[in-house]
PDB file of C-alpha atoms in Angstrom:
ATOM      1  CA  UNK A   1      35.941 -38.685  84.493  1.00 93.00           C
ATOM      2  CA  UNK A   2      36.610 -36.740  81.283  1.00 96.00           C
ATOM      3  CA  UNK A   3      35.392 -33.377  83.275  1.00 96.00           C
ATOM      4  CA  UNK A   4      38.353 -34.195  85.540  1.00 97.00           C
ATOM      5  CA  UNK A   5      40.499 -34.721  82.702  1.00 97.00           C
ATOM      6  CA  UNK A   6      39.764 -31.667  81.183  1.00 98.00           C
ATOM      7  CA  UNK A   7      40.517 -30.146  84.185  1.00 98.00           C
ATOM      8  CA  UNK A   8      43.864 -31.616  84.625  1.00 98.00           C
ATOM      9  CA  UNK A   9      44.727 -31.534  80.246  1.00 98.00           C
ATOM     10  CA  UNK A  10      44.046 -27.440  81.071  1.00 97.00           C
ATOM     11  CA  UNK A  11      47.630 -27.973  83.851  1.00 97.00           C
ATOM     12  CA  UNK A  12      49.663 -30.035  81.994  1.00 98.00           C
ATOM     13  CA  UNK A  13      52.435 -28.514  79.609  1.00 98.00           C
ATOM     14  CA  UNK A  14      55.713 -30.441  77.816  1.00 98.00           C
ATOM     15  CA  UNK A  15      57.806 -32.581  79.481  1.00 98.00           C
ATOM     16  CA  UNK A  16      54.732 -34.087  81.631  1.00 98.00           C
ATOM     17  CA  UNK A  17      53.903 -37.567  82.607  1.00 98.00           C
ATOM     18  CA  UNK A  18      50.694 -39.136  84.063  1.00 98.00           C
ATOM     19  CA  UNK A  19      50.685 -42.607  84.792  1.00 98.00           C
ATOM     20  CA  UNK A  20      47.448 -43.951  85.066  1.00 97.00           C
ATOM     21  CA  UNK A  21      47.063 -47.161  86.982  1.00 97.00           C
ATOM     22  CA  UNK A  22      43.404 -48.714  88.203  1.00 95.00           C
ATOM     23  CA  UNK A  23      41.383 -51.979  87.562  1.00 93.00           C
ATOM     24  CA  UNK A  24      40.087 -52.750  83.988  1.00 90.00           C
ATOM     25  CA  UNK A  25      37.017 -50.402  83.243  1.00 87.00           C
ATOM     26  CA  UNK A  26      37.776 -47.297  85.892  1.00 92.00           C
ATOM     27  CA  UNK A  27      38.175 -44.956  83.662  1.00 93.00           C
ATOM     28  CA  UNK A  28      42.038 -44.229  82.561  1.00 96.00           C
ATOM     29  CA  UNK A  29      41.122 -44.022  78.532  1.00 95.00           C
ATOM     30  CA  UNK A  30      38.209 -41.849  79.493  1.00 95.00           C
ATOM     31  CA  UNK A  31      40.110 -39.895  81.908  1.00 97.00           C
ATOM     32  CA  UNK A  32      42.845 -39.494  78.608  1.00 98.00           C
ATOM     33  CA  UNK A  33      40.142 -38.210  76.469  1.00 97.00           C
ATOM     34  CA  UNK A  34      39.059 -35.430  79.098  1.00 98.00           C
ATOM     35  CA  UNK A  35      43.633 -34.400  78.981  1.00 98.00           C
ATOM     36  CA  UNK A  36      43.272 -34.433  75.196  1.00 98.00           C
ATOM     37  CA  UNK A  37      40.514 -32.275  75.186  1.00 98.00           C
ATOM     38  CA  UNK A  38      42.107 -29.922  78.122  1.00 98.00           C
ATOM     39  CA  UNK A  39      44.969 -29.707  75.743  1.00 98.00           C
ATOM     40  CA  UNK A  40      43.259 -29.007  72.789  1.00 98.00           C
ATOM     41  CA  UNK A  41      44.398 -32.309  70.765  1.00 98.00           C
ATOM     42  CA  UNK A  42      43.338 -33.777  67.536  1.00 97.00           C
ATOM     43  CA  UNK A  43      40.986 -37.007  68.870  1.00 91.00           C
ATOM     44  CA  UNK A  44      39.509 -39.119  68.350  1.00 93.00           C
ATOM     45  CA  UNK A  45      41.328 -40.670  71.506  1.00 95.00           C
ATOM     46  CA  UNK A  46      40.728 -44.529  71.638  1.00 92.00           C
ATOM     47  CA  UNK A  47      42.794 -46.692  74.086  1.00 88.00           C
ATOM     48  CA  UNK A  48      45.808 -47.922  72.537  1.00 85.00           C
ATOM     49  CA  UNK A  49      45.888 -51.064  73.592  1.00 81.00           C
ATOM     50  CA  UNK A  50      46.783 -53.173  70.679  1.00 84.00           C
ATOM     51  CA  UNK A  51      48.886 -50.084  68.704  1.00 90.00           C
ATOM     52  CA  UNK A  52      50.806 -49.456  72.050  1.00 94.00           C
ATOM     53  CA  UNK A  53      50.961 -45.845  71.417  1.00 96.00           C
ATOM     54  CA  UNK A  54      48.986 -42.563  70.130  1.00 96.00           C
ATOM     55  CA  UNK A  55      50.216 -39.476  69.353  1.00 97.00           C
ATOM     56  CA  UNK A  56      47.753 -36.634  69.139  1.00 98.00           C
ATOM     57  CA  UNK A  57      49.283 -33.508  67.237  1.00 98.00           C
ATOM     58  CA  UNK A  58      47.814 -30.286  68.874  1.00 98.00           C
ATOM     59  CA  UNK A  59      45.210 -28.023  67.451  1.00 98.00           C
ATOM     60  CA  UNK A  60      45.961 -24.987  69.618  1.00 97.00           C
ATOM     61  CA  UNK A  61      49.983 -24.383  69.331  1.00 97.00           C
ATOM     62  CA  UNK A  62      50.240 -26.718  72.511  1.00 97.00           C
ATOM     63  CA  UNK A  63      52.271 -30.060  73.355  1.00 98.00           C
ATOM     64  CA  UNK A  64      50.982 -32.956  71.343  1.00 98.00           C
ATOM     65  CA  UNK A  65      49.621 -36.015  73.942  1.00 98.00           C
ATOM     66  CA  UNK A  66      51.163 -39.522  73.732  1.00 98.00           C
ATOM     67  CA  UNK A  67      49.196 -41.808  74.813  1.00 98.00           C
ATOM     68  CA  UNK A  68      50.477 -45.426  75.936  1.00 97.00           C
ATOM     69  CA  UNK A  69      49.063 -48.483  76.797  1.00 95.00           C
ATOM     70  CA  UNK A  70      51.587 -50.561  78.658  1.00 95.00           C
ATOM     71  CA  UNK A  71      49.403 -53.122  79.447  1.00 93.00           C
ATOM     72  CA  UNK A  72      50.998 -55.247  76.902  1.00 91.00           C
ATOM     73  CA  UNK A  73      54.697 -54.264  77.737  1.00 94.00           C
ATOM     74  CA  UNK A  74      56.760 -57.032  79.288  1.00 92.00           C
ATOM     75  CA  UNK A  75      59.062 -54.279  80.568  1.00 92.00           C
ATOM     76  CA  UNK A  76      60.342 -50.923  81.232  1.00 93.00           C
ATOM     77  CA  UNK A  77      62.891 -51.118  78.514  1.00 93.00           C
ATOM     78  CA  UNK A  78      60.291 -52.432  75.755  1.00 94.00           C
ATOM     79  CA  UNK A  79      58.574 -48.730  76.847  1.00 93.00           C
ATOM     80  CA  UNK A  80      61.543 -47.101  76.654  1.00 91.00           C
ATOM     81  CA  UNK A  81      61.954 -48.502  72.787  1.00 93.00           C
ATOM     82  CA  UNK A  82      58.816 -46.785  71.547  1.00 94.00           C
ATOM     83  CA  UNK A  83      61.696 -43.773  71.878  1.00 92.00           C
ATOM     84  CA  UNK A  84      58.806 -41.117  72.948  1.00 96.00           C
ATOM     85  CA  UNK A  85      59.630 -37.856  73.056  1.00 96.00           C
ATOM     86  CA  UNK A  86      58.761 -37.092  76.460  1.00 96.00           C
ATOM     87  CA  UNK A  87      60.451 -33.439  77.025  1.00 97.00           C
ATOM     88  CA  UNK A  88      58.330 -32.306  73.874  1.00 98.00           C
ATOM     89  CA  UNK A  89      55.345 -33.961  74.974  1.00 98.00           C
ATOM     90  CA  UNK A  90      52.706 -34.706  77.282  1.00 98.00           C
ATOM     91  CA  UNK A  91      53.060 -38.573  77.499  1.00 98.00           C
ATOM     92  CA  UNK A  92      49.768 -40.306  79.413  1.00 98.00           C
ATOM     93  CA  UNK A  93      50.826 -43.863  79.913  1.00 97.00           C
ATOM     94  CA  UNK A  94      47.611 -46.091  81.177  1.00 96.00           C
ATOM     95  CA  UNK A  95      48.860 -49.600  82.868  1.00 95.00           C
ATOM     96  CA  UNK A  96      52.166 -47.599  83.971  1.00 94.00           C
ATOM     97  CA  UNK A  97      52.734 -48.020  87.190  1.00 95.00           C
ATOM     98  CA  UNK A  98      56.451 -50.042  87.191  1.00 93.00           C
ATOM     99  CA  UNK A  99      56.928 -49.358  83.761  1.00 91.00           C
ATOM    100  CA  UNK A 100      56.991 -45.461  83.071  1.00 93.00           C
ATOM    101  CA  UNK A 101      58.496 -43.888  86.480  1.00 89.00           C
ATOM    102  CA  UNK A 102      61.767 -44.270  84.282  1.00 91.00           C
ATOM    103  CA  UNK A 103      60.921 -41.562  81.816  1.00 94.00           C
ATOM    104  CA  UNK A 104      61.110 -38.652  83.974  1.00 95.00           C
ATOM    105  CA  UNK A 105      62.651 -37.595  87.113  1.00 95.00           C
ATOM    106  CA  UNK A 106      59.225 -37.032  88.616  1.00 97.00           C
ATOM    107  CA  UNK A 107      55.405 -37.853  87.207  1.00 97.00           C
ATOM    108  CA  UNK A 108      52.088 -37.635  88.518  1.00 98.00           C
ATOM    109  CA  UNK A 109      50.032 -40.834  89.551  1.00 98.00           C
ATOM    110  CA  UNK A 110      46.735 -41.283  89.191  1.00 98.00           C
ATOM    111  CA  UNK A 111      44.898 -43.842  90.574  1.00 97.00           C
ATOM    112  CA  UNK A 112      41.505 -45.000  89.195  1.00 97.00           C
ATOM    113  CA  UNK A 113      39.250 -47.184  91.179  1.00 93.00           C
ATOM    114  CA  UNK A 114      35.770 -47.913  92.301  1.00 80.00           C
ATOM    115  CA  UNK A 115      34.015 -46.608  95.234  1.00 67.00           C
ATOM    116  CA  UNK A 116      33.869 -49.332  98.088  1.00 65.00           C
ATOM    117  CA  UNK A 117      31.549 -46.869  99.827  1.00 56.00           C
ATOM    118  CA  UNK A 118      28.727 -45.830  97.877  1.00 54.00           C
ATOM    119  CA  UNK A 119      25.975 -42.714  99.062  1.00 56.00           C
ATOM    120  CA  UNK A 120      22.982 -44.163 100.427  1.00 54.00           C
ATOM    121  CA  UNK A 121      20.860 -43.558  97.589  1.00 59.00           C
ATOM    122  CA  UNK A 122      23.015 -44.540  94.608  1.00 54.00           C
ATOM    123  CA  UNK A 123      20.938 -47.430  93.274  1.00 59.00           C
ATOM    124  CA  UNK A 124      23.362 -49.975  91.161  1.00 54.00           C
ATOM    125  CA  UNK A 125      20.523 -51.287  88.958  1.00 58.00           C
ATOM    126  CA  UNK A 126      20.042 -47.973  87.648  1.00 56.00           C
ATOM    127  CA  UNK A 127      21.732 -48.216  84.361  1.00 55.00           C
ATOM    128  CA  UNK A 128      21.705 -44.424  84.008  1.00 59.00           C
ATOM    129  CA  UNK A 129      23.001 -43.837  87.622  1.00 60.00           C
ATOM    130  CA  UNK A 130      26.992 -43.038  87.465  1.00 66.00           C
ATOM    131  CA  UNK A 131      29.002 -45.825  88.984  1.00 72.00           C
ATOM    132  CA  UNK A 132      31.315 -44.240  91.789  1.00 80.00           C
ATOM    133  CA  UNK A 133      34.654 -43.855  91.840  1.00 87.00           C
ATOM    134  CA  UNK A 134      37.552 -43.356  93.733  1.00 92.00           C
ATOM    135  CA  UNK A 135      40.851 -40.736  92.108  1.00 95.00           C
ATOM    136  CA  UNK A 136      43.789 -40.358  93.915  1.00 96.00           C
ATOM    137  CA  UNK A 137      46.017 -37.628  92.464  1.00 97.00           C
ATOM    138  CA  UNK A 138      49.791 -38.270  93.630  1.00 97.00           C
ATOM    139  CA  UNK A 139      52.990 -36.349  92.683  1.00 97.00           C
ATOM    140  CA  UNK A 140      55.771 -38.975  92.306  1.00 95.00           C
ATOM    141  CA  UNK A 141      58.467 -39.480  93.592  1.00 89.00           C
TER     142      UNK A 141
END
């Protein structure tokens, strides 16, 4: 999951928005760490769950990463109070889906889940075995 996010942190610039959405434990803080390391970004990056929202200032010249945690949020306008500056920023918001697609005209989605299919010989009771997931990459709207 970080790999990915590295991989996708590399693509972003200002004025981007992921929206993260997925079960409890699939990965959407790790996936953030992997974007703040693409973007070069001060870390440590810890889900945000009980400050709402991170910023990480960047160590390269880049965009600085926001990073929500709307899980919390009773609504899109209690988001839209944390005043974020999304056109200077690369805002990740994890638990967005119905809450963020208001900051910007378009976003991309990413949706985090667990494999329902698994290889043949992925064992689950091997604790050092990866658990499989799913990622769905969508550009919204």
């Amino acid at each position: 999951m970080e790999q990915l996010g590295r991989q996708i942190g590399g693509m972003l610039s200002a004025g981007d928005l992921v929206v993260l959405a997925g079960p409890l434990g699939a990965g959407k803080t790790t996936l953030t760490r992997g974007i703040a390391e693409g973007l070069g970004v001060r870390g440590p990056v810890q889900s945000p769950t009980f400050v709402i929202a991170r910023t990480h200032p960047s160590l390269v010249g880049g965009p600085p990463l926001v990073h929500v945690d709307a899980y919390r949020l009773g609504s899109a306008l209690e988001l839209d109070d944390l005043d974020i500056d999304v056109e200077g920023s690369v805002v990740v918001v994890e638990w967005g889906r119905g809450m963020a697609e208001g900051l910007r005209e378009s976003w991309w989605e990413v949706e985090l889940g667990r494999a329902v299919g698994v290889a043949s010989d992925w064992d689950p009771e091997d604790e050092d075995a990866p658990d499989p997931r799913t990622v769905t990459i969508t550009r919204r709207p």
